[in-house]
Short mmCIF file of C-alpha atoms in Angstrom, two decimals:
data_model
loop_
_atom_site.label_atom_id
_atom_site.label_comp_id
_atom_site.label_asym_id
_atom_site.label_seq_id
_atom_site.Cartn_x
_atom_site.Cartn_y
_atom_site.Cartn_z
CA UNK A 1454 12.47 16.78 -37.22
CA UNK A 1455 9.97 18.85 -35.17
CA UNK A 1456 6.35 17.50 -34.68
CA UNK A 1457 3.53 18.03 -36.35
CA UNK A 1458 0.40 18.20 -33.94
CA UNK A 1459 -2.08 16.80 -36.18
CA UNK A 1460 -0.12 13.54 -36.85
CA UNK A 1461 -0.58 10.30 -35.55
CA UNK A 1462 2.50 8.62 -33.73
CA UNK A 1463 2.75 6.32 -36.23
CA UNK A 1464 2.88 8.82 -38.89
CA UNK A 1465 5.56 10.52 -37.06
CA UNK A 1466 7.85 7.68 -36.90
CA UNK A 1467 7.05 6.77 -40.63
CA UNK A 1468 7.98 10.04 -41.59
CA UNK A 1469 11.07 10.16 -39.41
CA UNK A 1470 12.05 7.22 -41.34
CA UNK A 1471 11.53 8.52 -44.60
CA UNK A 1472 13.72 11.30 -43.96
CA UNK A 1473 16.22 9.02 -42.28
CA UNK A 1474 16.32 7.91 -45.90
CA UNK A 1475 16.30 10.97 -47.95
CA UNK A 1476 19.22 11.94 -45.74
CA UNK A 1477 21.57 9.25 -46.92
CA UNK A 1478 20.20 9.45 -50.40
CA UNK A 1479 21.10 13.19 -50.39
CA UNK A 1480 24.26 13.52 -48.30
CA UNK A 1481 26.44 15.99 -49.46
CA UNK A 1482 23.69 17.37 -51.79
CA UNK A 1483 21.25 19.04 -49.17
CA UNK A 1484 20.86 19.81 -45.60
CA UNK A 1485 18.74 18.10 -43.22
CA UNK A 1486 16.42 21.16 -42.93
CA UNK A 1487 16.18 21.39 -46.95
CA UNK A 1488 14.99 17.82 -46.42
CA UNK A 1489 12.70 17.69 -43.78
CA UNK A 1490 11.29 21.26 -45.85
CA UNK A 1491 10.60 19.26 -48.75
CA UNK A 1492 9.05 15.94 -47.33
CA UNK A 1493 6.99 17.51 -44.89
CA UNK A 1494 5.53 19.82 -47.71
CA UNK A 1495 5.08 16.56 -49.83
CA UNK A 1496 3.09 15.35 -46.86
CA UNK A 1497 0.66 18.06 -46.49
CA UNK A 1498 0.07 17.86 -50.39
CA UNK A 1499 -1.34 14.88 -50.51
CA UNK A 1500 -2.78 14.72 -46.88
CA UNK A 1501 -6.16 16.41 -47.94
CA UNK A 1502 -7.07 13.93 -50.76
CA UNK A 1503 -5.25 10.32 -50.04
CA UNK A 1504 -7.66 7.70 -51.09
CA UNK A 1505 -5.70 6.07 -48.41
CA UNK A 1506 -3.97 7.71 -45.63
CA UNK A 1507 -1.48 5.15 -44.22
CA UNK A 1508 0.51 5.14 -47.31
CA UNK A 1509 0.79 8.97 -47.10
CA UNK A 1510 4.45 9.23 -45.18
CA UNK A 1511 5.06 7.08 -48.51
CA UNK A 1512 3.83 8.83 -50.94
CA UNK A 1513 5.76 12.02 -49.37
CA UNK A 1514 8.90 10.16 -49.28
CA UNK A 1515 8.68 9.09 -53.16
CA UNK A 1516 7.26 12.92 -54.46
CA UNK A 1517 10.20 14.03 -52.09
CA UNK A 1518 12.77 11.77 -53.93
CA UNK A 1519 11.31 13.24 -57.46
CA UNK A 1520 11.52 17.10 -55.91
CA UNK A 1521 15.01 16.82 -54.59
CA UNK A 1522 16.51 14.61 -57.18
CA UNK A 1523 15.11 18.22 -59.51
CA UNK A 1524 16.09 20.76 -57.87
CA UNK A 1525 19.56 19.34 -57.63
CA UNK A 1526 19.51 19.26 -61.54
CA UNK A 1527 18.55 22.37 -61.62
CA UNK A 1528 20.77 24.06 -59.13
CA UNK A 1529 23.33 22.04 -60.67
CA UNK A 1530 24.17 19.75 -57.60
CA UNK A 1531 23.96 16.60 -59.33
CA UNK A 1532 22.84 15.53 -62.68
CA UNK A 1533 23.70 12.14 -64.64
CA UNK A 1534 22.59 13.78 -67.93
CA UNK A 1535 19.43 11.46 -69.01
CA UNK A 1536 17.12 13.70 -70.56
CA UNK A 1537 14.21 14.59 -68.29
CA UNK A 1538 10.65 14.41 -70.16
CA UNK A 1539 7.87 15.29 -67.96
CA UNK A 1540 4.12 13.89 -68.70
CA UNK A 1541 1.13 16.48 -67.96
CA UNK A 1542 -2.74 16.77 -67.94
CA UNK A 1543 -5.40 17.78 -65.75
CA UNK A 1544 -6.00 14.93 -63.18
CA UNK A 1545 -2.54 13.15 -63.18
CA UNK A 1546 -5.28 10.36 -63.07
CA UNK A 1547 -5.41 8.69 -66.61
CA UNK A 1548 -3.34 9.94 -69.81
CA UNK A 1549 -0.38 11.62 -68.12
CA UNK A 1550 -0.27 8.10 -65.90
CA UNK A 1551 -0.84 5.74 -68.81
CA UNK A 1552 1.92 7.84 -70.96
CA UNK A 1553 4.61 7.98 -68.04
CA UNK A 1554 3.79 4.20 -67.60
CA UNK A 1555 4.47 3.64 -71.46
CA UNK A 1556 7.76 5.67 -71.23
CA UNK A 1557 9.38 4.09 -68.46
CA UNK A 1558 8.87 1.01 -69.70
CA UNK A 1559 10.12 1.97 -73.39
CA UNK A 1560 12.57 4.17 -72.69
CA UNK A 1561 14.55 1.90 -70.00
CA UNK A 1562 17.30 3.54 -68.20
CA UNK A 1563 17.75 5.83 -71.72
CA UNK A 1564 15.81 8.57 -69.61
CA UNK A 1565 13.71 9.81 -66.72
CA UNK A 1566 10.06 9.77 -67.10
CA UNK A 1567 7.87 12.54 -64.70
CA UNK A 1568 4.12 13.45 -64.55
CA UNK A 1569 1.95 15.82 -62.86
CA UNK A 1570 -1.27 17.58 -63.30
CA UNK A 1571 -3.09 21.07 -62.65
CA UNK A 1572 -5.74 19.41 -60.48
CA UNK A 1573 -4.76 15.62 -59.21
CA UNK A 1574 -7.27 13.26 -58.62
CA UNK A 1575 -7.43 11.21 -55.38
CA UNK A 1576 -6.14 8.06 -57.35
CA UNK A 1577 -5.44 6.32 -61.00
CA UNK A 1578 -8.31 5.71 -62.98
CA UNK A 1579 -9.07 1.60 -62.30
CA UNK A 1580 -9.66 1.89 -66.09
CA UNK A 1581 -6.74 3.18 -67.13
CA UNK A 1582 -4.69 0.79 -64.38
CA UNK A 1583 -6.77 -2.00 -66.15
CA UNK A 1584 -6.09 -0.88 -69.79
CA UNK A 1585 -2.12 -0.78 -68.83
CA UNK A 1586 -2.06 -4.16 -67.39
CA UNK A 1587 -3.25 -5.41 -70.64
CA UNK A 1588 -0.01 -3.98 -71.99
CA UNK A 1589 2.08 -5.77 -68.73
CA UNK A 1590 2.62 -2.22 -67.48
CA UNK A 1591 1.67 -2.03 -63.67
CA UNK A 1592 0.75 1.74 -62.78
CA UNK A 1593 -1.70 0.72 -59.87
CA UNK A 1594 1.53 1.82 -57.59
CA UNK A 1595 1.59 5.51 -59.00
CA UNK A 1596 -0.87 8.28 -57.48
CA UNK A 1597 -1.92 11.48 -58.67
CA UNK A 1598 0.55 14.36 -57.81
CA UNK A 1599 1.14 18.15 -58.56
CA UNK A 1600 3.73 19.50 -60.84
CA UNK A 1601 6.21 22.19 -59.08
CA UNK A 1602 8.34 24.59 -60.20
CA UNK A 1603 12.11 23.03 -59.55
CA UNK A 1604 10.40 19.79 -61.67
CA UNK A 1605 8.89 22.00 -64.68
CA UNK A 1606 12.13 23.68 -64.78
CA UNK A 1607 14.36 20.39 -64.65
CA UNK A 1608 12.44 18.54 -67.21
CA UNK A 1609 14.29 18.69 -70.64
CA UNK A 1610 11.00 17.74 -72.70
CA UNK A 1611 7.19 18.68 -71.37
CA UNK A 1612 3.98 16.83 -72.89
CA UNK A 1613 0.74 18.25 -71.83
CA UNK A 1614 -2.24 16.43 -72.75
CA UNK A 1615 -5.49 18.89 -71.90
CA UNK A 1616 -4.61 20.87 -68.96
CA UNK A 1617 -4.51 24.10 -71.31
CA UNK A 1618 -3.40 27.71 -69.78
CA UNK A 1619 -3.18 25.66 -66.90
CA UNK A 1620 0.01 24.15 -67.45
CA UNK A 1621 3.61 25.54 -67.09
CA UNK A 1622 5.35 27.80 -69.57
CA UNK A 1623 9.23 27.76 -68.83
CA UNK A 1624 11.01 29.27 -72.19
CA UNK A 1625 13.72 26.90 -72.96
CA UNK A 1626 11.83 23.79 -72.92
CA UNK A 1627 10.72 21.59 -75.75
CA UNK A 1628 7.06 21.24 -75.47
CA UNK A 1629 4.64 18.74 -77.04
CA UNK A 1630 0.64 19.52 -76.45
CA UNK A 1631 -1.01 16.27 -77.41
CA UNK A 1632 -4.78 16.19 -78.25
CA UNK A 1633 -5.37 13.14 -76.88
CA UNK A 1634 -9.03 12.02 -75.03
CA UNK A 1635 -9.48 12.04 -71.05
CA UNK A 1636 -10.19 8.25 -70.22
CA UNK A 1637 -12.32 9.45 -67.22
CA UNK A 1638 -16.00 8.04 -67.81
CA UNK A 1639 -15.21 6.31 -70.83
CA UNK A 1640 -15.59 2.21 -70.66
CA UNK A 1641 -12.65 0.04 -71.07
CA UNK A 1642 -13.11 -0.62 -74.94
CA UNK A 1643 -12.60 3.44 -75.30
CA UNK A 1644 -9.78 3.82 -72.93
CA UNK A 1645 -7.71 0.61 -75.03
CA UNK A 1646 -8.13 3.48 -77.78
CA UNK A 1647 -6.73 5.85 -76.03
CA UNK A 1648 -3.82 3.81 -74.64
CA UNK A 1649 -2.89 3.13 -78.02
CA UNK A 1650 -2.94 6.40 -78.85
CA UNK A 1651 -0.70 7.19 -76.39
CA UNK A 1652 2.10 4.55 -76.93
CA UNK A 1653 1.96 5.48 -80.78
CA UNK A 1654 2.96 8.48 -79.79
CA UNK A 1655 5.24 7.54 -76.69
CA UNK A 1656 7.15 5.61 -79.05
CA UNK A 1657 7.32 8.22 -81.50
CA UNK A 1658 8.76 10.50 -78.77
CA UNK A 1659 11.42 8.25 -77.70
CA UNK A 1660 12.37 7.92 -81.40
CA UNK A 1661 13.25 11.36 -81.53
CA UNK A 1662 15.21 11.34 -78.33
CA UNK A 1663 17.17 8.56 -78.79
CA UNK A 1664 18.31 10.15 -82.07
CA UNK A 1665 19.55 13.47 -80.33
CA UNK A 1666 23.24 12.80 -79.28
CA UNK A 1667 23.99 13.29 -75.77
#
């Protein structure tokens, strides 16, 4: 892995780790440089915006993991065949969060759960984290993050919730816009409202799936 300049040694060695990793999660799939390509770019995504920059060789690894594991889907190098449905809004802050988080914990290992957003935040909404853990769903570990192209185009089913002509047209896709409320701003009795809103219609979703035969 060559070195970055502007990195700290420790940063270095986390991120030599992390593609330590991705390399023996990926053998056989990609090459080293492929890799290294992806992780580093992961890095300098988030690098401008981290609420907190030690865990940023971490986040990189993790977007990594969700970039590869697309792009082999959709270059046909590897795919177990769970549909893909990929959660979208604006800040990748508050309703595409509190949807994935709803999914994942629905859904099980029935299917893969994604989000992104046309602008990410710096971090999850604390009221939307809060409104969650009401539910027992933990999304305090997630962070904001971009969509990009190899995951639009991997995902079998794409929600957006309010990112308008912002958000990803791929023809071939099942898409769902749902008009549901940004949480930002709003106090935690309004953001319950929206959470429910959201499972209603997360469960509704997985419904549907579930009755599609693989």
């Amino acid at each position: 892995m060559s070195d970055k300049p502007d990195l700290s040694i420790d940063q270095l060695l986390a991120l030599r780790t992390a593609a330590a990793r991705l390399q023996e999660r990926f053998s056989g799939v990609f090459s080293t440089e492929t890799i290294e390509r992806f992780l580093y770019h992961s890095y300098d995504e988030f690098a401008s915006r981290a609420a907190v920059a030690q865990w940023l060789p971490l986040l990189a690894e993790r977007f990594a993991v969700q970039r590869l594991t697309a792009l082999a889907r959709v270059e046909g190098r590897g795919d177990d065949h769970r549909p893909i449905v990929l959660f979208l809004c604006v800040h990748n802050a508050g309703r595409s969060q509190m949807a994935l988080g709803f999914f994942e914990y629905l859904a099980g290992e029935m299917a893969i759960g994604w989000s992104g957003g046309s602008e990410p935040a710096s971090q999850i909404d604390p009221a939307a984290i809060e409104a969650m853990a009401e539910r027992g769903i933990d999304i305090s570990r997630e962070f904001p993050k971009p969509w990009t192209d190899e995951v639009v185009r991997a995902a079998d089913v794409i929600v957006t919730m309010g990112c308008g002509d912002a958000c990803p047209i791929f023809p071939g896709k099942r898409y769902e816009d749902w008009s549901v409320d940004d949480p930002a701003g709003l106090d935690l009795a309004d953001v319950r409202v929206v959470r429910d809103d959201i499972e209603r219609r997360v469960r509704t979703l997985i419904g549907e799936i579930a009755a599609v035969p693989s």
